[in-house]
Coordinates of C-alpha atoms (C1' of nucleotides) in Angstrom, one line a residue:
Chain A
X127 CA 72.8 70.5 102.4
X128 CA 72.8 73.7 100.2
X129 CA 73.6 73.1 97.1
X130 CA 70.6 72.8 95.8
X131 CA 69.1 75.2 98.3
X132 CA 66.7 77.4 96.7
X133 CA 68.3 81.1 97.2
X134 CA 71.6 79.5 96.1
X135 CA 70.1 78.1 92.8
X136 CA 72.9 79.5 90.6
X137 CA 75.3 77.2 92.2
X138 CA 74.6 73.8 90.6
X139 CA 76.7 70.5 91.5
X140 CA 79.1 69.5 89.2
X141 CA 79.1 73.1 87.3
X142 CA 82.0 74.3 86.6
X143 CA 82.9 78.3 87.0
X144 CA 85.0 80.1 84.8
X145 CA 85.3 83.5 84.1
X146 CA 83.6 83.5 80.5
X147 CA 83.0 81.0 78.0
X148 CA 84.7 80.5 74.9
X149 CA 83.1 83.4 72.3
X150 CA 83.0 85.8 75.9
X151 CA 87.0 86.1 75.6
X152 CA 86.7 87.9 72.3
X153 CA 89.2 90.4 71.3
X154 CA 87.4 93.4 72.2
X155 CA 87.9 92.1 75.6
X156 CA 91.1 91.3 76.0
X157 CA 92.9 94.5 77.4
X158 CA 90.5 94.8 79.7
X159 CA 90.3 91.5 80.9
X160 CA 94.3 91.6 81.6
X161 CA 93.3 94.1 84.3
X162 CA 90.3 92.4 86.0
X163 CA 92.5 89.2 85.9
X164 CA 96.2 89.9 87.1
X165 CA 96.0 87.8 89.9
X166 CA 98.2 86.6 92.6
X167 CA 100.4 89.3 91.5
X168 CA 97.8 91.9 91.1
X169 CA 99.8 92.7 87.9
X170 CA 96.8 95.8 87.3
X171 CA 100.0 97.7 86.5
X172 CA 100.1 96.4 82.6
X173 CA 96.2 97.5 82.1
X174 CA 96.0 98.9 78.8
X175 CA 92.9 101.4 78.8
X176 CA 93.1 103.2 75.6
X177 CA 92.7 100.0 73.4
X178 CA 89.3 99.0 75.2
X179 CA 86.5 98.9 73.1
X180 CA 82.9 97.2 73.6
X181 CA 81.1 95.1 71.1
X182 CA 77.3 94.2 70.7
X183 CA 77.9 90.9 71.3
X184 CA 79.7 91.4 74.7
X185 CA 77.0 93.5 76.2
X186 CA 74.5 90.9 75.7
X187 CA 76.5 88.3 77.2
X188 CA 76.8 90.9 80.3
X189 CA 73.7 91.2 81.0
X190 CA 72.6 87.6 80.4
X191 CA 75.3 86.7 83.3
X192 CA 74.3 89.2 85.4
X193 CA 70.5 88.0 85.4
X194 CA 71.9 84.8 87.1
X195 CA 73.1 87.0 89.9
X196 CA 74.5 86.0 93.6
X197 CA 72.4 87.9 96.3
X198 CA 73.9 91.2 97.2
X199 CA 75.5 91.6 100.2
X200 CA 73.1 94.1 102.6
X201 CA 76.3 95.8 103.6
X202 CA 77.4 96.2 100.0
X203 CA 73.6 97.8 98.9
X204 CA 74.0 100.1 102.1
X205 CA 77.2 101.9 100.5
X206 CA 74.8 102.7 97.6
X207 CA 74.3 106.3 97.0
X208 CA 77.1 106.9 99.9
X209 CA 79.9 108.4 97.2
X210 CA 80.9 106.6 94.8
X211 CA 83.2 103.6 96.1
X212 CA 80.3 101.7 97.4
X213 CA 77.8 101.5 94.5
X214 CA 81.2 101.1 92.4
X215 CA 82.4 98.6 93.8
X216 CA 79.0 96.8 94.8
X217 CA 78.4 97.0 91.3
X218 CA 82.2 95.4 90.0
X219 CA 81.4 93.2 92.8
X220 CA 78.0 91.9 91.7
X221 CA 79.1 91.2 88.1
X222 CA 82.6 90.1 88.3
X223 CA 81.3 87.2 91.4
X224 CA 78.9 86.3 88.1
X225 CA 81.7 85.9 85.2
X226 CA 83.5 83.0 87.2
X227 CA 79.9 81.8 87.1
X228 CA 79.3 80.3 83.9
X229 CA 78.7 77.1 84.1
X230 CA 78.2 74.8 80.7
X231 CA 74.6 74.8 81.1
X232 CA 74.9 78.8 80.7
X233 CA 77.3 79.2 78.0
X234 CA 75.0 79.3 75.4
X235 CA 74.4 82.7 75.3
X236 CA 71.6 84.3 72.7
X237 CA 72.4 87.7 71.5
X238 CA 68.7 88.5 70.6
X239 CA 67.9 88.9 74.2
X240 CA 69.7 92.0 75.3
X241 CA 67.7 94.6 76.5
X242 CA 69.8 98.0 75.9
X243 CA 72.3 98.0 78.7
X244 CA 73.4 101.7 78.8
X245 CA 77.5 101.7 78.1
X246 CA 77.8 104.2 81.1
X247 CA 76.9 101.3 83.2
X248 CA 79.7 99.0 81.7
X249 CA 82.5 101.8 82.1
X250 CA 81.2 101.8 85.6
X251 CA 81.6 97.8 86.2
X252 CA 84.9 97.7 84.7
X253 CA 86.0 100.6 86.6
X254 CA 86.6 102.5 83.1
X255 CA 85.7 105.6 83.8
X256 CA 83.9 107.2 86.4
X257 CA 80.0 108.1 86.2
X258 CA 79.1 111.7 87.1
X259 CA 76.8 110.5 90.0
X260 CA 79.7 109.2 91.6
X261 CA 81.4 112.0 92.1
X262 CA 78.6 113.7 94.1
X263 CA 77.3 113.6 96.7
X264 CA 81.0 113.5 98.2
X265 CA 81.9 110.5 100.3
X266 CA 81.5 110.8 103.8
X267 CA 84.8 108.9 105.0
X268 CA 87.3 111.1 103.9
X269 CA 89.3 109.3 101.6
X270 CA 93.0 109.7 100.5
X271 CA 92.8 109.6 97.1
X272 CA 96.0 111.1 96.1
X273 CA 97.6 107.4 97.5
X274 CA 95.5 105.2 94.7
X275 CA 96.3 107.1 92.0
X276 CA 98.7 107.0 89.8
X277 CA 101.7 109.3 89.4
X278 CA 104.0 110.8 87.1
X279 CA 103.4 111.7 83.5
X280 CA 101.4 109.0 82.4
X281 CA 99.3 109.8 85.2
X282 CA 98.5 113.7 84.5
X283 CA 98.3 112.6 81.0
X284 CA 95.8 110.2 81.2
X285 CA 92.5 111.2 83.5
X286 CA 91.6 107.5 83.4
X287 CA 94.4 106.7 86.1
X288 CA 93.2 109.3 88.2
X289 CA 90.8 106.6 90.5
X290 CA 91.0 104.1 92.9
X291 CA 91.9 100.6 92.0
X292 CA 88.9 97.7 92.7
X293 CA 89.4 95.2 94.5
X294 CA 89.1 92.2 92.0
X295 CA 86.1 90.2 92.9
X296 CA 88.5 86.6 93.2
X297 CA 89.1 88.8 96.4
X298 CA 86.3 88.9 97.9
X299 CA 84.0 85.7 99.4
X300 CA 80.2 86.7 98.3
X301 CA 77.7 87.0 100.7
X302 CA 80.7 88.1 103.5
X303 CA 82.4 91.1 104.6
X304 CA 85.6 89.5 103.6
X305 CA 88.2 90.0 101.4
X306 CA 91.4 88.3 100.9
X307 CA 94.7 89.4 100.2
X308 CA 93.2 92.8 99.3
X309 CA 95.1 95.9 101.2
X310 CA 96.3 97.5 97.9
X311 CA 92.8 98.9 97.2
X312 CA 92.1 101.3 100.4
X313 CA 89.2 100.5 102.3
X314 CA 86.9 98.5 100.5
X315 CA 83.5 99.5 100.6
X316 CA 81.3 96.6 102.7
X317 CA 84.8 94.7 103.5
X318 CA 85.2 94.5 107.2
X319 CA 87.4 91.4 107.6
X320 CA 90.6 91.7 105.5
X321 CA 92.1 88.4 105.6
X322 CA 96.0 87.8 104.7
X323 CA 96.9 84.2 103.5
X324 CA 100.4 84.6 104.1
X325 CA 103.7 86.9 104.2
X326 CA 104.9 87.5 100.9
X327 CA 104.7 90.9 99.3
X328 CA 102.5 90.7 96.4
X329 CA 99.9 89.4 99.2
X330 CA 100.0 91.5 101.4
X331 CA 101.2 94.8 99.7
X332 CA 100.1 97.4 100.7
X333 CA 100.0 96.8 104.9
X334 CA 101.1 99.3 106.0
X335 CA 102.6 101.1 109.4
X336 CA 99.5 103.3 109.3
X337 CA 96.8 100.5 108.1
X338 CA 93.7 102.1 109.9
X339 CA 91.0 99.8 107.0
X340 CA 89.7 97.2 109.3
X341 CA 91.0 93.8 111.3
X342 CA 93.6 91.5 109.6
X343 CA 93.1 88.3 110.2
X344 CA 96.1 85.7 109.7
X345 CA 98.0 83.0 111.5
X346 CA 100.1 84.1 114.4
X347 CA 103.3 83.6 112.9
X348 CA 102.0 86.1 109.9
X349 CA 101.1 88.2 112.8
X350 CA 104.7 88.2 114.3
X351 CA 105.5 88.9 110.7
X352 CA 103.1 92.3 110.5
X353 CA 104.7 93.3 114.3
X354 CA 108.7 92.6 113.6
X355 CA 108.3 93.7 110.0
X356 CA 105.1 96.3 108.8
X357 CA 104.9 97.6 112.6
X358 CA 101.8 96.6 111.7
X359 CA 99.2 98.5 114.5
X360 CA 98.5 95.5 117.1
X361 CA 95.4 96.9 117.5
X362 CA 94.2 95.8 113.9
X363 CA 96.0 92.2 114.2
X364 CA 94.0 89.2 114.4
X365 CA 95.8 85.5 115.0
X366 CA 93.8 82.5 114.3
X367 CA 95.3 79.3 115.4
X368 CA 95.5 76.6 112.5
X369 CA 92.9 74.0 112.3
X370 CA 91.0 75.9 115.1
X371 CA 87.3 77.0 114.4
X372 CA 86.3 80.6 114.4
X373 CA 83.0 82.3 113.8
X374 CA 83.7 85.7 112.4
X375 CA 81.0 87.8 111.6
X376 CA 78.5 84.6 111.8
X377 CA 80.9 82.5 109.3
X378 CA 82.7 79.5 110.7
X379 CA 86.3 80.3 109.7
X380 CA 88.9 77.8 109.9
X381 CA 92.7 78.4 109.4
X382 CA 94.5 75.1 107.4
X383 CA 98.0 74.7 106.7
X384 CA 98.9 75.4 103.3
X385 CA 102.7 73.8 102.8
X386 CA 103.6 77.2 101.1
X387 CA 105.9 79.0 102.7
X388 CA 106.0 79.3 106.7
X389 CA 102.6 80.8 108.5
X390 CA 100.8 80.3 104.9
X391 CA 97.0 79.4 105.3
X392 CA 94.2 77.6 103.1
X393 CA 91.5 79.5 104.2
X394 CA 87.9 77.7 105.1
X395 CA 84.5 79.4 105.2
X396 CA 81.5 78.1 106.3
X397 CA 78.6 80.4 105.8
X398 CA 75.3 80.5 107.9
X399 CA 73.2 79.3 104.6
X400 CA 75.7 75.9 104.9
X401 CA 77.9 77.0 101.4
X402 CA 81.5 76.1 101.8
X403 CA 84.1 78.4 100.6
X404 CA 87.9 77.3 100.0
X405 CA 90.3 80.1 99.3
X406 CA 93.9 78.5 99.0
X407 CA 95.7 81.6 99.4
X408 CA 99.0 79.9 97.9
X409 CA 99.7 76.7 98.2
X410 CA 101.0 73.3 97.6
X411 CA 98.7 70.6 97.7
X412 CA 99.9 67.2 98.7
X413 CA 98.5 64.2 99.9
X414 CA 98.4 65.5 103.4
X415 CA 95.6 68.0 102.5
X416 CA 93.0 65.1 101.7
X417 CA 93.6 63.7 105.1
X418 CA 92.3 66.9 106.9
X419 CA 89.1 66.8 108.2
X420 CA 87.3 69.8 107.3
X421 CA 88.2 68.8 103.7
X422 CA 87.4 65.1 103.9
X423 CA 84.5 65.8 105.3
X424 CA 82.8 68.4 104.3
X425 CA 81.4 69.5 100.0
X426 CA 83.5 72.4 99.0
X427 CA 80.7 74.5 96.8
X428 CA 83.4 77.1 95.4
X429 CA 87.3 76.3 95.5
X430 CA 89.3 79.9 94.7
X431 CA 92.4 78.0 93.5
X432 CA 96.2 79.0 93.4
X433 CA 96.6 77.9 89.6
X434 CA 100.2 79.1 89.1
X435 CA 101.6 76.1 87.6
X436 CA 97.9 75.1 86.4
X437 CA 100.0 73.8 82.8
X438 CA 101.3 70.2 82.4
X439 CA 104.8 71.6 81.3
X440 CA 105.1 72.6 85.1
X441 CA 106.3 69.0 86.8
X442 CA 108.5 69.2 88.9
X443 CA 109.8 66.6 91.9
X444 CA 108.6 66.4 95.5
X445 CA 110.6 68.8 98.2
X446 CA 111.7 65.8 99.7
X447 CA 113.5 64.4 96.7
X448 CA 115.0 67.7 95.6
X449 CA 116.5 68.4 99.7
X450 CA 117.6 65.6 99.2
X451 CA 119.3 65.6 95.8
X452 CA 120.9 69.6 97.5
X453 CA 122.0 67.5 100.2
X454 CA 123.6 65.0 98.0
X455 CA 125.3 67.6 95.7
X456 CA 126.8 70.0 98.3
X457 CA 128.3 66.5 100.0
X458 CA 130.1 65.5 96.7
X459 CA 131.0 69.0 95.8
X460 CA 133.0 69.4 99.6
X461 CA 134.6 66.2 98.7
X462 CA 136.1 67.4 95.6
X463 CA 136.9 71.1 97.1
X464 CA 136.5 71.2 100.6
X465 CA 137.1 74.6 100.8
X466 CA 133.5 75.6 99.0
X467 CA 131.3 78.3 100.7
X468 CA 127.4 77.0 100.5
X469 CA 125.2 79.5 99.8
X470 CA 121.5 79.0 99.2
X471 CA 119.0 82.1 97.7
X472 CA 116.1 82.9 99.0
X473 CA 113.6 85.5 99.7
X474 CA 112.3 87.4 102.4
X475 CA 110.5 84.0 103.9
X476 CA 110.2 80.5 102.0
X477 CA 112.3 77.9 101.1
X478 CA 114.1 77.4 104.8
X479 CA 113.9 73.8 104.9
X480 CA 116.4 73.8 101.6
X481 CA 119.2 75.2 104.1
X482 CA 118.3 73.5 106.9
X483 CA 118.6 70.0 105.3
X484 CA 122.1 70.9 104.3
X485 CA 123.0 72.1 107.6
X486 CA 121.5 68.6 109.6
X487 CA 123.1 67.0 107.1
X488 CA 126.8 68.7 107.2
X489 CA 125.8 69.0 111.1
X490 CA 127.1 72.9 110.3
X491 CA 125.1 76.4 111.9
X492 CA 123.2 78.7 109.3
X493 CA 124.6 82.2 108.8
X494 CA 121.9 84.9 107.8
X495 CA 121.9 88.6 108.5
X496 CA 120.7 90.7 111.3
X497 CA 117.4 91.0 109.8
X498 CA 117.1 87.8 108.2
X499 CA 118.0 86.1 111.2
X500 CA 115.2 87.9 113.4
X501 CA 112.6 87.2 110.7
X502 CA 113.5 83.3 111.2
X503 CA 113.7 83.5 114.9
X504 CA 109.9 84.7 115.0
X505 CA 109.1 81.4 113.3
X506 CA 109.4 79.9 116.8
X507 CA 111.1 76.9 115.2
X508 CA 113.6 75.6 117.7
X509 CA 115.4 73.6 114.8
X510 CA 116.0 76.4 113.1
X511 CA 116.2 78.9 115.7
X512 CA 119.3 77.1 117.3
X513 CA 120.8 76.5 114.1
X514 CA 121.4 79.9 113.2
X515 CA 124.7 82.0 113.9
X516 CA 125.8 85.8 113.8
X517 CA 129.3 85.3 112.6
X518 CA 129.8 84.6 108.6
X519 CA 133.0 83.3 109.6
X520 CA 131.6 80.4 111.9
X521 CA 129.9 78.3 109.0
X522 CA 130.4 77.3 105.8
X523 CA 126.4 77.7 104.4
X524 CA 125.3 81.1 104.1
X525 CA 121.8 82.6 103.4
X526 CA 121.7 85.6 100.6
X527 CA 119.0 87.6 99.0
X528 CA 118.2 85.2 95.7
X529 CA 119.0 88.3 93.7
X530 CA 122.5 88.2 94.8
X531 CA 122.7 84.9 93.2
X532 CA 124.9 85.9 90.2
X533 CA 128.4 85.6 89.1
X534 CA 129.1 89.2 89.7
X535 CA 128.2 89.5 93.3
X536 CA 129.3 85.8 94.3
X537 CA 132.5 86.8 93.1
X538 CA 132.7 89.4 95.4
X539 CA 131.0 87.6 98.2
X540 CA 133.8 84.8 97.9
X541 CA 136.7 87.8 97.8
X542 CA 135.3 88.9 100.8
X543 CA 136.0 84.8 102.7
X544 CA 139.0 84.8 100.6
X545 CA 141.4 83.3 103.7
X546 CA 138.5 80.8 104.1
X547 CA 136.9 79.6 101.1
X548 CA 138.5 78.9 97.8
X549 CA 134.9 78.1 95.7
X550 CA 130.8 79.0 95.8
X551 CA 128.5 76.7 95.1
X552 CA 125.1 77.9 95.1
X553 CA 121.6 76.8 95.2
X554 CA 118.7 79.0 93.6
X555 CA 115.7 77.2 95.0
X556 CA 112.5 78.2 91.9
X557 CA 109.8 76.5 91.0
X558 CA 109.8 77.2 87.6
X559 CA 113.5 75.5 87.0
X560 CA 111.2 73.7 85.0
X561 CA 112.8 72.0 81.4
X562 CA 110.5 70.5 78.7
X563 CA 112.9 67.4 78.6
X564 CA 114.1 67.1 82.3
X565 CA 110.8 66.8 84.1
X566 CA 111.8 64.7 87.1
X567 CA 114.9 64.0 86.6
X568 CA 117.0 65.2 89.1
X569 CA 120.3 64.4 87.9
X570 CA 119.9 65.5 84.2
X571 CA 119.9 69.6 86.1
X572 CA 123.2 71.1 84.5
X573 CA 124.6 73.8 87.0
X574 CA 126.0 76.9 85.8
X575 CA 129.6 77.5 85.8
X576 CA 131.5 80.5 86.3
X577 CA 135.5 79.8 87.5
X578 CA 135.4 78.3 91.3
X579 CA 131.5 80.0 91.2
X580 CA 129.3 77.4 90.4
X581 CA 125.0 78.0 90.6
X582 CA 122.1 75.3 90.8
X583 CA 119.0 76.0 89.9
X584 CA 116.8 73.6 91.5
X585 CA 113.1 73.0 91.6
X586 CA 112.1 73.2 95.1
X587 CA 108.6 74.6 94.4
X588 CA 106.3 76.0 97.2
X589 CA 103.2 75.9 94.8
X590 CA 101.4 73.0 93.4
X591 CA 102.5 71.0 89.9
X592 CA 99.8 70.2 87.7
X593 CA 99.7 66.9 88.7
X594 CA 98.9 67.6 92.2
X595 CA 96.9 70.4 91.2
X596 CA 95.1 67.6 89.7
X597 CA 95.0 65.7 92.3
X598 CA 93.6 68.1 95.0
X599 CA 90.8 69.3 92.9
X600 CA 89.9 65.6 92.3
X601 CA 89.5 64.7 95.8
X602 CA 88.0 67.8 96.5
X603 CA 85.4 68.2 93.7
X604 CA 83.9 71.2 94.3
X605 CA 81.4 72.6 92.6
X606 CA 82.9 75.3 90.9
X607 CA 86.9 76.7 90.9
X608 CA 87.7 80.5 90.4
X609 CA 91.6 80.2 89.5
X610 CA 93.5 83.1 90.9
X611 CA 96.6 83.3 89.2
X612 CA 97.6 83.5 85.9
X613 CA 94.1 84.8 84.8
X614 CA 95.1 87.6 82.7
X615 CA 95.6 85.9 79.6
X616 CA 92.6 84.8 78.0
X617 CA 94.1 82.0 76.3
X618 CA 95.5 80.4 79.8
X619 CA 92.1 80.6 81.3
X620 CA 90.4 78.9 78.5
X621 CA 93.2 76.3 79.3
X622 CA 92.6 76.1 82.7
X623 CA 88.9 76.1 81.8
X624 CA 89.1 72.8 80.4
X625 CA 91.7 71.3 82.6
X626 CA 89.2 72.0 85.3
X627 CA 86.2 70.6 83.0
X628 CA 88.0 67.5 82.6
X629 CA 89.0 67.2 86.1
X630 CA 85.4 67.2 87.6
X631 CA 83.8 65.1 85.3
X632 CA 84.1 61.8 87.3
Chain B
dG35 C1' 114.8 113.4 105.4
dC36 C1' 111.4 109.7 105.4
dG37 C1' 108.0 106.6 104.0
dA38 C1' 105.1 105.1 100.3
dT39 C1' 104.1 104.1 95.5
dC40 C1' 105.1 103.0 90.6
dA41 C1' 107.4 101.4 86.2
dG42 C1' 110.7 98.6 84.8
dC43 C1' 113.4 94.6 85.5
dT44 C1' 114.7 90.0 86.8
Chain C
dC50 C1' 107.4 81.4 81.0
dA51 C1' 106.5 83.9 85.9
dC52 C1' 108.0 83.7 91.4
dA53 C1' 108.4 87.3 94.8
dG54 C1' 110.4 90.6 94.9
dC55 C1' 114.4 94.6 94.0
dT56 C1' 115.9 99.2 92.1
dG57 C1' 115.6 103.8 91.1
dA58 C1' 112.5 107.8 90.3
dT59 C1' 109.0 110.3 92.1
dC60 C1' 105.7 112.1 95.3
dG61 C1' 103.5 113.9 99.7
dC62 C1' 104.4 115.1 104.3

DNA sequence: GCGATCAGCT
DNA sequence: CACAGCTGATCGC
């Protein structure tokens, strides 16, 4: 197919992306880099502006990248000249799609070959300051500034705030009018398919009650999720079924499950030139994954990969081990006090199937909130639909916010049974109750102990360890990975870099 | 008063 | 560490 096609030639089999090479990450990079790369949690808050400087050596290596350049999307050149979001953006678009890809054919870089790239242009790419021809002529969408910028002193004190956020270009899929995960940036300019992996706030933050930027596309049960708790306008909601081909916009989009947290999707796009696009969203890969199709199947040319645990410290057991081992705990623990409340943390979606293996396994109903218990219901999951109850009183395994999971507000939790329950123990399900030492092991995890309050912290992880991390990238050998998390530390994505490197040389 | 955003915090 | 938020202050309407 198209992986040697001719107007893809940048994209070569077996290269692997990254966002620079080695001598790219230099230090007169570095603050700025944080910004471009806070990924899954868009963590642009940290950028540090004022210590940004730029070096010969770093403008050579700019322009040298962008010479290998991806095509332009027509709908992107279009914006040009129409304000100053579109040619911005096309521009941080353009280049940014071309840092993630250096392959090791390109890294050598020669310095002597820069033509003189005018700094203007640079501020403009990294979204440093604003070029005077971007402020006129005026946009013709009217757009609300005022709610991109930022506020408070640091704000009025520093001009440099005063803009829009870009949309990082992990977000977007080149040569589409998509974007993923990306509502915190207003409307991007040639973006007119905003795609949500799934339901957790530093995804989709930024949905909104009065979202008005384009269609959302999503699973239905993240749509229920936009109705019951954005009030999302129905109007702008798009469910795709899983494994269920779509052509949107002339791309062949297919929805897969992701085994993250409940309505979370691996997105799959297949554009009309034949390159494959996987964009993981979050995710945990397993061996399941390899058995679906569209994956076994098909070449993957550009994976955009959920590397939060992308670091061999991070191993940590399967779900099905670690139910298990809560199952076995909470047993031994009623056997000693029988009188113990159950109460397992989570957050606003995620991590269900750790309180529902206790309560098949106790054969005892789930209490959760009002709003808790509504959020569950739209899951549609009969199991856990029926097994829910409205009354603390009328079960012994409760559902809290995982930030009430502390000694403090247990102890007033349990004061509040007092005639029922004489103990708490508590599960915090994380997936970084990771310990150098205790790996697997299970049974080497050492609650906390406060009194009759006792608190597990248990590795129930909804995103991938290394190993399977591993794994998944091995069976799926794409031609090049874009990591998405973790990214704004040089250092980590060097790491990554090579883990990746290694990983496809087979 | 209400909804939305942000820095700081966990 | 870094997940997926939460809290309190601030702002615009």
């Amino acid at each position: 197919m198209s992986a040697s096609d001719a107007s893809h030639a940048t994209i070569k089999p077996g290269s692997i992306c990254f966002f620079f090479k080695n001598g790219f990450a230099a230090a007169s990079f570095h603050s700025k880099m944080s910004t471009i790369g806070a990924a899954g949690g868009d963590d642009d808050s940290k950028e540090e502006w004022n210590e940004f400087e730029w070096s010969e050596d770093a403008l050579s290596i700019i322009e040298s990248i962008e010479e290998q350049s991806y095509q332009m999307h027509p709908s992107i050149k279009q914006e040009e000249g129409d304000g100053g979001e579109g040619s911005f953006a096309a521009e941080f678009y353009r280049c940014g799609t071309e840092w993630s890809c250096l392959s090791p054919a390109a890294e050598v870089v020669e310095p002597s070959h820069s033509r003189n790239l005018k700094q203007a242009n640079l501020w403009q790419m990294w979204g440093q300051d604003k070029p005077s021809y971007l402020s006129s002529p005026p946009p013709k969408k009217k757009v609300k500034l005022s709610q991109f910028c930022s506020q408070g002193k640091a704000a009025s004190s520093s001009p440099k705030h005063n803009r829009p956020r870009a949309c990082p270009f992990y977000k977007r899929i080149p040569d589409t009018g998509f974007s993923v995960d990306a509502f915190r940036y207003g409307p991007i300019p040639g973006c007119s398919a905003y795609f949500l992996t799934h339901f957790h706030y530093d995804h989709y933050g930024g949905l909104t009650k009065g979202w008005s930027h384009g269609p959302v596309f999503c699973t239905p049960l993240t749509a229920r999720l936009l109705t019951i708790c954005l009030s999302l306008d129905s109007l702008y909601i798009h469910p795709l079924e899983l494994d269920k081909e779509y052509v949107i916009q002339e791309v062949k989009v297919t929805l897969l499950e992701a085994n993250h947290c409940p309505g979370a999707a691996l997105l799959h796009f297949r554009l009309p030139t034949g390159l494959c696009y996987l964009h993981t969203g979050d995710f945990r890969a397993s061996k399941l994954m390899q058995a679906y199709p569209l994956l076994a199947n098909n070449r993957v040319n550009v994976l955009y990969l959920d590397t939060t645990y992308c670091n061999p410290k991070y191993k940590f057991p399967s779900k099905e081990d670690v139910l298990s081992y809560v199952v076995r705990v909470t047993k031994s623990s009623l056997k000693k006090q029988p009188k113990t409340l159950v109460v397992v943390g989570a957050y606003s979606i995620g991590k269900e199937s750790v309180y529902l293996a206790i309560s098949k396994a106790l054969g005892v109903k789930i209490y959760a909130n009002n709003s808790r218990r509504r959020t569950l219901k739209s899951f549609g999951w009969p199991d856990l639909s029926t097994n829910l109850c409205t009354q603390a009183t009328d079960t012994c395994l409760h559902v809290l916010p995982i930030s009430s999971l502390r000694f403090e507000t247990l102890r007033d939790y349990l004061k509040n049974h007092a005639n029922q329950y004489a103990a708490v123990l508590a599960f915090r399900p994380t997936g970084w109750t990771y310990s150098e030492g205790l790996g697997r092991e299970l049974d080497l995890i050492k609650p906390s102990t406060r009194g009759n309050i006792t608190i597990y912290g248990v590795p129930y992880s909804e995103h991938s360890s290394f190993t399977e991390l591993r794994e998944f990238v091995e069976f799926l050998k794409p031609d090049k990975i874009i990591p998405t998390v973790n990214v704004g530390n040089p250092d980590n994505r060097d790491k990554m870099q090579s883990y990746f490197r290694e990983w496809l040389k087979g």
